[in-house]
């Protein structure tokens, strides 16, 4: 059996205020083409199908188009909910999806698999939706005292999966949405992911199935030969710009996992970060090659520049983010700044200390010093008239 593991579509998410619906539609078209080209039997979407619990109409249309296109390839679709999308909204019409499209959002049905047959017999797919401990412990009342963390609820859920495996026999695949131990933190973490012990699920929790398809992390990850994250199909932040986009192509033979191959997906618009003084970024002779890229400009001038976004977009139409990070700012000692403030004998000294602190050691210019003195003198005169 051939399986395509994808996740974290985040339909409806914006990229620094720009809609990603059209770009994602093109990427999902390419994914459907891969399903057809590689004769995929089952497509897994491991959570966060939507970016919001209340998706816009355009998000529903894109999902409908994608599911219809996947259905037309002949592949079965197995989809679970994540922490961004609403299990209730994603699964509200799941009872109507009988013909090869399965939306698994019910924690009470974890042990009841979707079964797909090939020439070697059945393969059982167990869907584990994103599990919020405060919500799901009411369903598993006998374990209420124990189920306080994400690790505990996921371990309980995987126990249910293994119970299902015992009852049904045959090969098995688990689909889950969580933050597992061993993830490289540079792979593109979710905004809401906490890296503390509360949300960390040990790798041992996933023992049992022939393959475990995980979602929640936006960069591909291999935690073991059979436990993997596929990442998101589209770049959703500049922190992800160097991460490949794609899916895992998984083959099962009669005995279980046979092979796993990575399939790249196209990147509709490349992401690039340009760093340096603003004038240098604007005058770079190689800048033209980034005219069609999403640009994050990190300018290192000592002082903030006038209308940097407007100036950058004249050169880079798709400049999406501007950050002012003065060169050497990370070397400024917070403690010495506090001590200097305490020892300052005048407002001029305090202002100078502040400017040097936020400008990486660069104080007021001659003209700024004149303006500061004028403002302070005007304040003294005003107070004298009161």
mmCIF file of N, CA, C and O in Angstrom, residues 207-300:
data_model
loop_
_atom_site.group_PDB
_atom_site.id
_atom_site.type_symbol
_atom_site.label_atom_id
_atom_site.label_comp_id
_atom_site.label_asym_id
_atom_site.label_seq_id
_atom_site.Cartn_x
_atom_site.Cartn_y
_atom_site.Cartn_z
ATOM 1 N N UNK A 207 4.916 3.659 20.238
ATOM 2 C CA UNK A 207 5.271 2.268 19.965
ATOM 3 C C UNK A 207 4.044 1.497 19.480
ATOM 4 O O UNK A 207 2.933 1.699 19.975
ATOM 5 N N UNK A 208 4.258 0.636 18.515
ATOM 6 C CA UNK A 208 3.180 -0.250 18.073
ATOM 7 C C UNK A 208 2.876 -0.190 16.589
ATOM 8 O O UNK A 208 3.120 -1.169 15.864
ATOM 9 N N UNK A 209 2.335 0.923 16.076
ATOM 10 C CA UNK A 209 1.923 0.957 14.675
ATOM 11 C C UNK A 209 3.112 0.816 13.713
ATOM 12 O O UNK A 209 4.260 1.123 14.058
ATOM 13 N N UNK A 210 2.818 0.388 12.502
ATOM 14 C CA UNK A 210 3.855 0.252 11.482
ATOM 15 C C UNK A 210 4.374 1.615 11.031
ATOM 16 O O UNK A 210 5.532 1.732 10.629
ATOM 17 N N UNK A 211 3.509 2.629 11.091
ATOM 18 C CA UNK A 211 3.930 3.986 10.739
ATOM 19 C C UNK A 211 3.095 4.965 11.551
ATOM 20 O O UNK A 211 1.902 4.723 11.795
ATOM 21 N N UNK A 212 3.729 6.077 11.984
ATOM 22 C CA UNK A 212 3.026 7.122 12.724
ATOM 23 C C UNK A 212 3.204 8.429 11.973
ATOM 24 O O UNK A 212 4.332 8.926 11.818
ATOM 25 N N UNK A 213 2.104 8.985 11.481
ATOM 26 C CA UNK A 213 2.104 10.232 10.709
ATOM 27 C C UNK A 213 1.742 11.376 11.644
ATOM 28 O O UNK A 213 0.606 11.458 12.114
ATOM 29 N N UNK A 214 2.707 12.250 11.927
ATOM 30 C CA UNK A 214 2.487 13.339 12.871
ATOM 31 C C UNK A 214 2.327 14.679 12.166
ATOM 32 O O UNK A 214 2.895 14.911 11.104
ATOM 33 N N UNK A 215 1.559 15.550 12.818
ATOM 34 C CA UNK A 215 1.431 16.940 12.408
ATOM 35 C C UNK A 215 1.638 17.835 13.605
ATOM 36 O O UNK A 215 1.630 17.383 14.752
ATOM 37 N N UNK A 216 1.861 19.119 13.353
ATOM 38 C CA UNK A 216 2.002 20.163 14.375
ATOM 39 C C UNK A 216 3.289 20.955 14.176
ATOM 40 O O UNK A 216 3.374 22.111 14.538
ATOM 41 N N UNK A 217 4.328 20.313 13.618
ATOM 42 C CA UNK A 217 5.603 20.960 13.354
ATOM 43 C C UNK A 217 5.663 21.296 11.866
ATOM 44 O O UNK A 217 5.314 20.471 11.028
ATOM 45 N N UNK A 218 6.125 22.509 11.530
ATOM 46 C CA UNK A 218 6.050 22.968 10.146
ATOM 47 C C UNK A 218 7.255 22.611 9.292
ATOM 48 O O UNK A 218 7.337 23.000 8.130
ATOM 49 N N UNK A 219 8.207 21.907 9.844
ATOM 50 C CA UNK A 219 9.325 21.408 9.066
ATOM 51 C C UNK A 219 9.362 19.896 9.142
ATOM 52 O O UNK A 219 8.961 19.299 10.138
ATOM 53 N N UNK A 220 9.834 19.254 8.079
ATOM 54 C CA UNK A 220 9.869 17.783 8.094
ATOM 55 C C UNK A 220 10.826 17.309 9.180
ATOM 56 O O UNK A 220 11.862 17.924 9.440
ATOM 57 N N UNK A 221 10.473 16.216 9.812
ATOM 58 C CA UNK A 221 11.268 15.640 10.898
ATOM 59 C C UNK A 221 11.154 14.126 10.858
ATOM 60 O O UNK A 221 10.078 13.583 10.615
ATOM 61 N N UNK A 222 12.264 13.462 11.096
ATOM 62 C CA UNK A 222 12.275 12.017 11.241
ATOM 63 C C UNK A 222 12.708 11.700 12.658
ATOM 64 O O UNK A 222 13.873 11.833 13.016
ATOM 65 N N UNK A 223 11.754 11.310 13.498
ATOM 66 C CA UNK A 223 12.060 10.970 14.880
ATOM 67 C C UNK A 223 12.538 9.537 15.020
ATOM 68 O O UNK A 223 13.293 9.211 15.921
ATOM 69 N N UNK A 224 12.061 8.689 14.136
ATOM 70 C CA UNK A 224 12.561 7.329 13.995
ATOM 71 C C UNK A 224 12.196 6.905 12.579
ATOM 72 O O UNK A 224 11.576 7.669 11.833
ATOM 73 N N UNK A 225 12.562 5.708 12.205
ATOM 74 C CA UNK A 225 12.263 5.262 10.847
ATOM 75 C C UNK A 225 10.762 5.278 10.577
ATOM 76 O O UNK A 225 10.314 5.572 9.471
ATOM 77 N N UNK A 226 9.955 5.047 11.606
ATOM 78 C CA UNK A 226 8.514 4.937 11.384
ATOM 79 C C UNK A 226 7.697 6.053 12.036
ATOM 80 O O UNK A 226 6.462 6.042 11.951
ATOM 81 N N UNK A 227 8.350 7.030 12.666
ATOM 82 C CA UNK A 227 7.645 8.166 13.286
ATOM 83 C C UNK A 227 8.181 9.456 12.668
ATOM 84 O O UNK A 227 9.361 9.785 12.855
ATOM 85 N N UNK A 228 7.312 10.193 11.962
ATOM 86 C CA UNK A 228 7.787 11.353 11.200
ATOM 87 C C UNK A 228 6.756 12.484 11.197
ATOM 88 O O UNK A 228 5.556 12.252 11.328
ATOM 89 N N UNK A 229 7.276 13.692 11.008
ATOM 90 C CA UNK A 229 6.474 14.867 10.678
ATOM 91 C C UNK A 229 6.714 15.195 9.202
ATOM 92 O O UNK A 229 7.852 15.147 8.729
ATOM 93 N N UNK A 230 5.653 15.562 8.517
ATOM 94 C CA UNK A 230 5.812 15.977 7.121
ATOM 95 C C UNK A 230 6.021 17.481 6.998
ATOM 96 O O UNK A 230 6.573 17.967 6.008
ATOM 97 N N UNK A 231 5.581 18.243 8.001
ATOM 98 C CA UNK A 231 5.653 19.695 7.907
ATOM 99 C C UNK A 231 4.529 20.258 7.065
ATOM 100 O O UNK A 231 3.702 19.529 6.507
ATOM 101 N N UNK A 232 4.486 21.580 6.970
ATOM 102 C CA UNK A 232 3.453 22.269 6.206
ATOM 103 C C UNK A 232 3.810 22.292 4.713
ATOM 104 O O UNK A 232 4.990 22.282 4.364
ATOM 105 N N UNK A 233 2.815 22.340 3.834
ATOM 106 C CA UNK A 233 3.106 22.367 2.403
ATOM 107 C C UNK A 233 3.498 23.749 1.885
ATOM 108 O O UNK A 233 3.925 23.889 0.738
ATOM 109 N N UNK A 234 3.359 24.784 2.727
ATOM 110 C CA UNK A 234 3.644 26.152 2.322
ATOM 111 C C UNK A 234 4.448 26.819 3.436
ATOM 112 O O UNK A 234 4.277 26.491 4.615
ATOM 113 N N UNK A 235 5.317 27.757 3.086
ATOM 114 C CA UNK A 235 6.038 28.516 4.107
ATOM 115 C C UNK A 235 5.097 29.529 4.737
ATOM 116 O O UNK A 235 4.500 30.349 4.042
ATOM 117 N N UNK A 236 4.987 29.487 6.059
ATOM 118 C CA UNK A 236 4.080 30.400 6.755
ATOM 119 C C UNK A 236 4.810 31.418 7.633
ATOM 120 O O UNK A 236 4.167 32.213 8.314
ATOM 121 N N UNK A 237 6.137 31.403 7.629
ATOM 122 C CA UNK A 237 6.904 32.403 8.360
ATOM 123 C C UNK A 237 8.305 32.445 7.778
ATOM 124 O O UNK A 237 8.762 31.481 7.133
ATOM 125 N N UNK A 238 9.013 33.570 8.007
ATOM 126 C CA UNK A 238 10.381 33.670 7.510
ATOM 127 C C UNK A 238 11.304 32.704 8.248
ATOM 128 O O UNK A 238 12.352 32.323 7.722
ATOM 129 N N UNK A 239 10.923 32.295 9.448
ATOM 130 C CA UNK A 239 11.714 31.308 10.157
ATOM 131 C C UNK A 239 11.750 29.954 9.470
ATOM 132 O O UNK A 239 12.610 29.121 9.751
ATOM 133 N N UNK A 240 10.815 29.722 8.551
ATOM 134 C CA UNK A 240 10.740 28.449 7.833
ATOM 135 C C UNK A 240 11.396 28.512 6.462
ATOM 136 O O UNK A 240 11.364 27.532 5.710
ATOM 137 N N UNK A 241 12.000 29.652 6.104
ATOM 138 C CA UNK A 241 12.365 29.891 4.714
ATOM 139 C C UNK A 241 13.369 28.897 4.145
ATOM 140 O O UNK A 241 13.390 28.658 2.927
ATOM 141 N N UNK A 242 14.208 28.303 4.980
ATOM 142 C CA UNK A 242 15.209 27.359 4.480
ATOM 143 C C UNK A 242 14.739 25.906 4.581
ATOM 144 O O UNK A 242 15.515 24.990 4.259
ATOM 145 N N UNK A 243 13.506 25.697 5.009
ATOM 146 C CA UNK A 243 12.989 24.346 5.169
ATOM 147 C C UNK A 243 12.278 23.884 3.901
ATOM 148 O O UNK A 243 11.513 24.627 3.297
ATOM 149 N N UNK A 244 12.547 22.642 3.510
ATOM 150 C CA UNK A 244 11.891 22.086 2.334
ATOM 151 C C UNK A 244 10.400 21.906 2.587
ATOM 152 O O UNK A 244 9.969 21.650 3.706
ATOM 153 N N UNK A 245 9.644 22.022 1.531
ATOM 154 C CA UNK A 245 8.204 21.761 1.596
ATOM 155 C C UNK A 245 7.916 20.480 0.818
ATOM 156 O O UNK A 245 8.445 20.276 -0.277
ATOM 157 N N UNK A 246 7.066 19.639 1.383
ATOM 158 C CA UNK A 246 6.751 18.401 0.689
ATOM 159 C C UNK A 246 5.980 17.432 1.555
ATOM 160 O O UNK A 246 5.358 17.822 2.554
ATOM 161 N N UNK A 247 6.042 16.164 1.202
ATOM 162 C CA UNK A 247 5.300 15.105 1.891
ATOM 163 C C UNK A 247 6.148 13.840 1.901
ATOM 164 O O UNK A 247 7.073 13.676 1.095
ATOM 165 N N UNK A 248 5.791 12.934 2.818
ATOM 166 C CA UNK A 248 6.444 11.626 2.861
ATOM 167 C C UNK A 248 5.619 10.621 2.058
ATOM 168 O O UNK A 248 4.409 10.510 2.253
ATOM 169 N N UNK A 249 6.287 9.898 1.170
ATOM 170 C CA UNK A 249 5.664 8.816 0.418
ATOM 171 C C UNK A 249 6.046 7.512 1.100
ATOM 172 O O UNK A 249 7.218 7.122 1.124
ATOM 173 N N UNK A 250 5.041 6.846 1.684
ATOM 174 C CA UNK A 250 5.275 5.687 2.555
ATOM 175 C C UNK A 250 4.743 4.432 1.873
ATOM 176 O O UNK A 250 3.589 4.404 1.420
ATOM 177 N N UNK A 251 5.576 3.406 1.812
ATOM 178 C CA UNK A 251 5.152 2.122 1.244
ATOM 179 C C UNK A 251 5.091 1.068 2.340
ATOM 180 O O UNK A 251 6.042 0.898 3.125
ATOM 181 N N UNK A 252 3.973 0.371 2.407
ATOM 182 C CA UNK A 252 3.822 -0.783 3.289
ATOM 183 C C UNK A 252 3.801 -2.048 2.439
ATOM 184 O O UNK A 252 3.111 -2.090 1.407
ATOM 185 N N UNK A 253 4.536 -3.055 2.886
ATOM 186 C CA UNK A 253 4.426 -4.347 2.218
ATOM 187 C C UNK A 253 3.627 -5.291 3.117
ATOM 188 O O UNK A 253 2.960 -4.841 4.065
ATOM 189 N N UNK A 254 3.694 -6.566 2.861
ATOM 190 C CA UNK A 254 2.886 -7.526 3.613
ATOM 191 C C UNK A 254 3.270 -7.581 5.089
ATOM 192 O O UNK A 254 2.457 -7.965 5.938
ATOM 193 N N UNK A 255 4.502 -7.154 5.411
ATOM 194 C CA UNK A 255 4.995 -7.285 6.777
ATOM 195 C C UNK A 255 4.984 -5.970 7.553
ATOM 196 O O UNK A 255 5.224 -5.964 8.765
ATOM 197 N N UNK A 256 4.712 -4.848 6.890
ATOM 198 C CA UNK A 256 4.713 -3.554 7.563
ATOM 199 C C UNK A 256 5.429 -2.508 6.742
ATOM 200 O O UNK A 256 5.312 -2.486 5.508
ATOM 201 N N UNK A 257 6.186 -1.646 7.405
ATOM 202 C CA UNK A 257 6.853 -0.548 6.716
ATOM 203 C C UNK A 257 7.959 -1.076 5.810
ATOM 204 O O UNK A 257 8.868 -1.776 6.251
ATOM 205 N N UNK A 258 7.887 -0.682 4.529
ATOM 206 C CA UNK A 258 8.880 -1.136 3.554
ATOM 207 C C UNK A 258 9.852 -0.016 3.187
ATOM 208 O O UNK A 258 11.067 -0.234 3.151
ATOM 209 N N UNK A 259 9.336 1.199 2.929
ATOM 210 C CA UNK A 259 10.222 2.292 2.541
ATOM 211 C C UNK A 259 9.506 3.619 2.741
ATOM 212 O O UNK A 259 8.269 3.692 2.779
ATOM 213 N N UNK A 260 10.306 4.691 2.862
ATOM 214 C CA UNK A 260 9.782 6.048 2.975
ATOM 215 C C UNK A 260 10.628 6.949 2.090
ATOM 216 O O UNK A 260 11.860 6.913 2.148
ATOM 217 N N UNK A 261 9.964 7.770 1.284
ATOM 218 C CA UNK A 261 10.652 8.666 0.348
ATOM 219 C C UNK A 261 10.074 10.066 0.480
ATOM 220 O O UNK A 261 8.866 10.234 0.675
ATOM 221 N N UNK A 262 10.932 11.066 0.379
ATOM 222 C CA UNK A 262 10.479 12.456 0.456
ATOM 223 C C UNK A 262 10.141 12.975 -0.939
ATOM 224 O O UNK A 262 10.910 12.790 -1.888
ATOM 225 N N UNK A 263 8.973 13.617 -1.067
ATOM 226 C CA UNK A 263 8.567 14.252 -2.318
ATOM 227 C C UNK A 263 8.497 15.760 -2.113
ATOM 228 O O UNK A 263 7.725 16.243 -1.283
ATOM 229 N N UNK A 264 9.307 16.508 -2.838
ATOM 230 C CA UNK A 264 9.289 17.966 -2.736
ATOM 231 C C UNK A 264 8.033 18.541 -3.373
ATOM 232 O O UNK A 264 7.527 18.020 -4.375
ATOM 233 N N UNK A 265 7.541 19.630 -2.789
ATOM 234 C CA UNK A 265 6.462 20.414 -3.373
ATOM 235 C C UNK A 265 7.022 21.751 -3.850
ATOM 236 O O UNK A 265 8.015 22.243 -3.297
ATOM 237 N N UNK A 266 6.415 22.367 -4.842
ATOM 238 C CA UNK A 266 6.914 23.652 -5.331
ATOM 239 C C UNK A 266 6.712 24.759 -4.303
ATOM 240 O O UNK A 266 5.789 24.704 -3.486
ATOM 241 N N UNK A 267 7.579 25.754 -4.351
ATOM 242 C CA UNK A 267 7.460 26.941 -3.496
ATOM 243 C C UNK A 267 6.977 28.081 -4.382
ATOM 244 O O UNK A 267 7.724 28.550 -5.245
ATOM 245 N N UNK A 268 5.737 28.529 -4.215
ATOM 246 C CA UNK A 268 5.168 29.543 -5.114
ATOM 247 C C UNK A 268 5.969 30.841 -5.151
ATOM 248 O O UNK A 268 6.119 31.456 -6.202
ATOM 249 N N UNK A 269 6.442 31.279 -3.983
ATOM 250 C CA UNK A 269 7.248 32.502 -3.918
ATOM 251 C C UNK A 269 8.317 32.293 -2.853
ATOM 252 O O UNK A 269 8.002 32.055 -1.694
ATOM 253 N N UNK A 270 9.572 32.383 -3.259
ATOM 254 C CA UNK A 270 10.668 32.150 -2.332
ATOM 255 C C UNK A 270 10.696 33.212 -1.237
ATOM 256 O O UNK A 270 10.224 34.336 -1.426
ATOM 257 N N UNK A 271 11.256 32.844 -0.082
ATOM 258 C CA UNK A 271 11.415 33.766 1.034
ATOM 259 C C UNK A 271 12.900 34.058 1.217
ATOM 260 O O UNK A 271 13.735 33.154 1.137
ATOM 261 N N UNK A 272 13.222 35.326 1.471
ATOM 262 C CA UNK A 272 14.613 35.714 1.655
ATOM 263 C C UNK A 272 14.698 36.773 2.743
ATOM 264 O O UNK A 272 13.806 37.614 2.873
ATOM 265 N N UNK A 273 15.747 36.724 3.533
ATOM 266 C CA UNK A 273 16.017 37.740 4.550
ATOM 267 C C UNK A 273 17.265 38.511 4.139
ATOM 268 O O UNK A 273 18.321 37.902 3.919
ATOM 269 N N UNK A 274 17.152 39.827 4.016
ATOM 270 C CA UNK A 274 18.258 40.701 3.637
ATOM 271 C C UNK A 274 18.667 41.510 4.857
ATOM 272 O O UNK A 274 17.830 42.158 5.484
ATOM 273 N N UNK A 275 19.949 41.489 5.177
ATOM 274 C CA UNK A 275 20.442 42.139 6.389
ATOM 275 C C UNK A 275 21.567 43.114 6.063
ATOM 276 O O UNK A 275 22.450 42.800 5.251
ATOM 277 N N UNK A 276 21.527 44.274 6.695
ATOM 278 C CA UNK A 276 22.565 45.272 6.510
ATOM 279 C C UNK A 276 22.001 46.665 6.667
ATOM 280 O O UNK A 276 20.798 46.842 6.898
ATOM 281 N N UNK A 277 22.831 47.708 6.543
ATOM 282 C CA UNK A 277 22.316 49.081 6.553
ATOM 283 C C UNK A 277 21.283 49.261 5.448
ATOM 284 O O UNK A 277 21.402 48.669 4.363
ATOM 285 N N UNK A 278 20.264 50.063 5.708
ATOM 286 C CA UNK A 278 19.155 50.195 4.766
ATOM 287 C C UNK A 278 19.620 50.631 3.389
ATOM 288 O O UNK A 278 19.173 50.086 2.370
ATOM 289 N N UNK A 279 20.501 51.599 3.326
ATOM 290 C CA UNK A 279 20.970 52.076 2.017
ATOM 291 C C UNK A 279 21.687 50.986 1.242
ATOM 292 O O UNK A 279 21.575 50.905 0.018
ATOM 293 N N UNK A 280 22.421 50.135 1.960
ATOM 294 C CA UNK A 280 23.113 49.040 1.281
ATOM 295 C C UNK A 280 22.129 48.013 0.744
ATOM 296 O O UNK A 280 22.306 47.474 -0.350
ATOM 297 N N UNK A 281 21.092 47.726 1.520
ATOM 298 C CA UNK A 281 20.062 46.792 1.043
ATOM 299 C C UNK A 281 19.406 47.344 -0.218
ATOM 300 O O UNK A 281 19.197 46.626 -1.201
ATOM 301 N N UNK A 282 19.103 48.640 -0.205
ATOM 302 C CA UNK A 282 18.419 49.264 -1.339
ATOM 303 C C UNK A 282 19.311 49.386 -2.569
ATOM 304 O O UNK A 282 18.829 49.347 -3.704
ATOM 305 N N UNK A 283 20.620 49.531 -2.351
ATOM 306 C CA UNK A 283 21.526 49.751 -3.482
ATOM 307 C C UNK A 283 22.234 48.490 -3.945
ATOM 308 O O UNK A 283 23.043 48.537 -4.874
ATOM 309 N N UNK A 284 21.966 47.371 -3.312
ATOM 310 C CA UNK A 284 22.621 46.108 -3.669
ATOM 311 C C UNK A 284 22.382 45.803 -5.143
ATOM 312 O O UNK A 284 21.238 45.723 -5.609
ATOM 313 N N UNK A 285 23.464 45.621 -5.896
ATOM 314 C CA UNK A 285 23.332 45.381 -7.331
ATOM 315 C C UNK A 285 22.675 44.048 -7.643
ATOM 316 O O UNK A 285 22.175 43.834 -8.751
ATOM 317 N N UNK A 286 22.664 43.135 -6.648
ATOM 318 C CA UNK A 286 22.007 41.838 -6.854
ATOM 319 C C UNK A 286 20.560 41.835 -6.375
ATOM 320 O O UNK A 286 19.909 40.794 -6.378
ATOM 321 N N UNK A 287 20.072 42.994 -5.948
ATOM 322 C CA UNK A 287 18.728 43.058 -5.381
ATOM 323 C C UNK A 287 17.657 42.659 -6.385
ATOM 324 O O UNK A 287 16.600 42.147 -6.011
ATOM 325 N N UNK A 288 17.909 42.884 -7.664
ATOM 326 C CA UNK A 288 16.894 42.609 -8.682
ATOM 327 C C UNK A 288 16.456 41.155 -8.684
ATOM 328 O O UNK A 288 15.313 40.838 -9.015
ATOM 329 N N UNK A 289 17.343 40.272 -8.263
ATOM 330 C CA UNK A 289 16.987 38.849 -8.289
ATOM 331 C C UNK A 289 15.940 38.503 -7.238
ATOM 332 O O UNK A 289 15.364 37.413 -7.258
ATOM 333 N N UNK A 290 15.709 39.407 -6.280
ATOM 334 C CA UNK A 290 14.709 39.185 -5.243
ATOM 335 C C UNK A 290 13.419 39.959 -5.499
ATOM 336 O O UNK A 290 12.574 40.055 -4.599
ATOM 337 N N UNK A 291 13.267 40.478 -6.706
ATOM 338 C CA UNK A 291 12.096 41.304 -7.013
ATOM 339 C C UNK A 291 10.790 40.527 -6.881
ATOM 340 O O UNK A 291 9.745 41.119 -6.592
ATOM 341 N N UNK A 292 10.836 39.207 -7.084
ATOM 342 C CA UNK A 292 9.616 38.385 -7.005
ATOM 343 C C UNK A 292 9.552 37.545 -5.741
ATOM 344 O O UNK A 292 8.704 36.660 -5.623
ATOM 345 N N UNK A 293 10.461 37.797 -4.789
ATOM 346 C CA UNK A 293 10.498 37.022 -3.551
ATOM 347 C C UNK A 293 9.785 37.770 -2.417
ATOM 348 O O UNK A 293 9.705 38.997 -2.419
ATOM 349 N N UNK A 294 9.312 36.980 -1.444
ATOM 350 C CA UNK A 294 8.916 37.591 -0.181
ATOM 351 C C UNK A 294 10.193 38.018 0.536
ATOM 352 O O UNK A 294 11.110 37.206 0.717
ATOM 353 N N UNK A 295 10.259 39.267 0.929
ATOM 354 C CA UNK A 295 11.475 39.807 1.528
ATOM 355 C C UNK A 295 11.228 40.221 2.974
ATOM 356 O O UNK A 295 10.247 40.904 3.277
ATOM 357 N N UNK A 296 12.142 39.792 3.845
ATOM 358 C CA UNK A 296 12.231 40.319 5.204
ATOM 359 C C UNK A 296 13.516 41.139 5.253
ATOM 360 O O UNK A 296 14.612 40.594 5.046
ATOM 361 N N UNK A 297 13.395 42.438 5.491
ATOM 362 C CA UNK A 297 14.554 43.325 5.542
ATOM 363 C C UNK A 297 14.910 43.619 6.986
ATOM 364 O O UNK A 297 14.083 44.148 7.737
ATOM 365 N N UNK A 298 16.112 43.256 7.380
ATOM 366 C CA UNK A 298 16.610 43.539 8.721
ATOM 367 C C UNK A 298 17.692 44.602 8.566
ATOM 368 O O UNK A 298 18.811 44.310 8.144
ATOM 369 N N UNK A 299 17.350 45.860 8.851
ATOM 370 C CA UNK A 299 18.354 46.912 8.643
ATOM 371 C C UNK A 299 19.038 47.248 9.953
ATOM 372 O O UNK A 299 18.429 47.296 11.009
ATOM 373 N N UNK A 300 20.348 47.474 9.849
ATOM 374 C CA UNK A 300 21.209 47.541 11.023
ATOM 375 C C UNK A 300 21.699 48.948 11.335
ATOM 376 O O UNK A 300 22.644 49.110 12.118
#
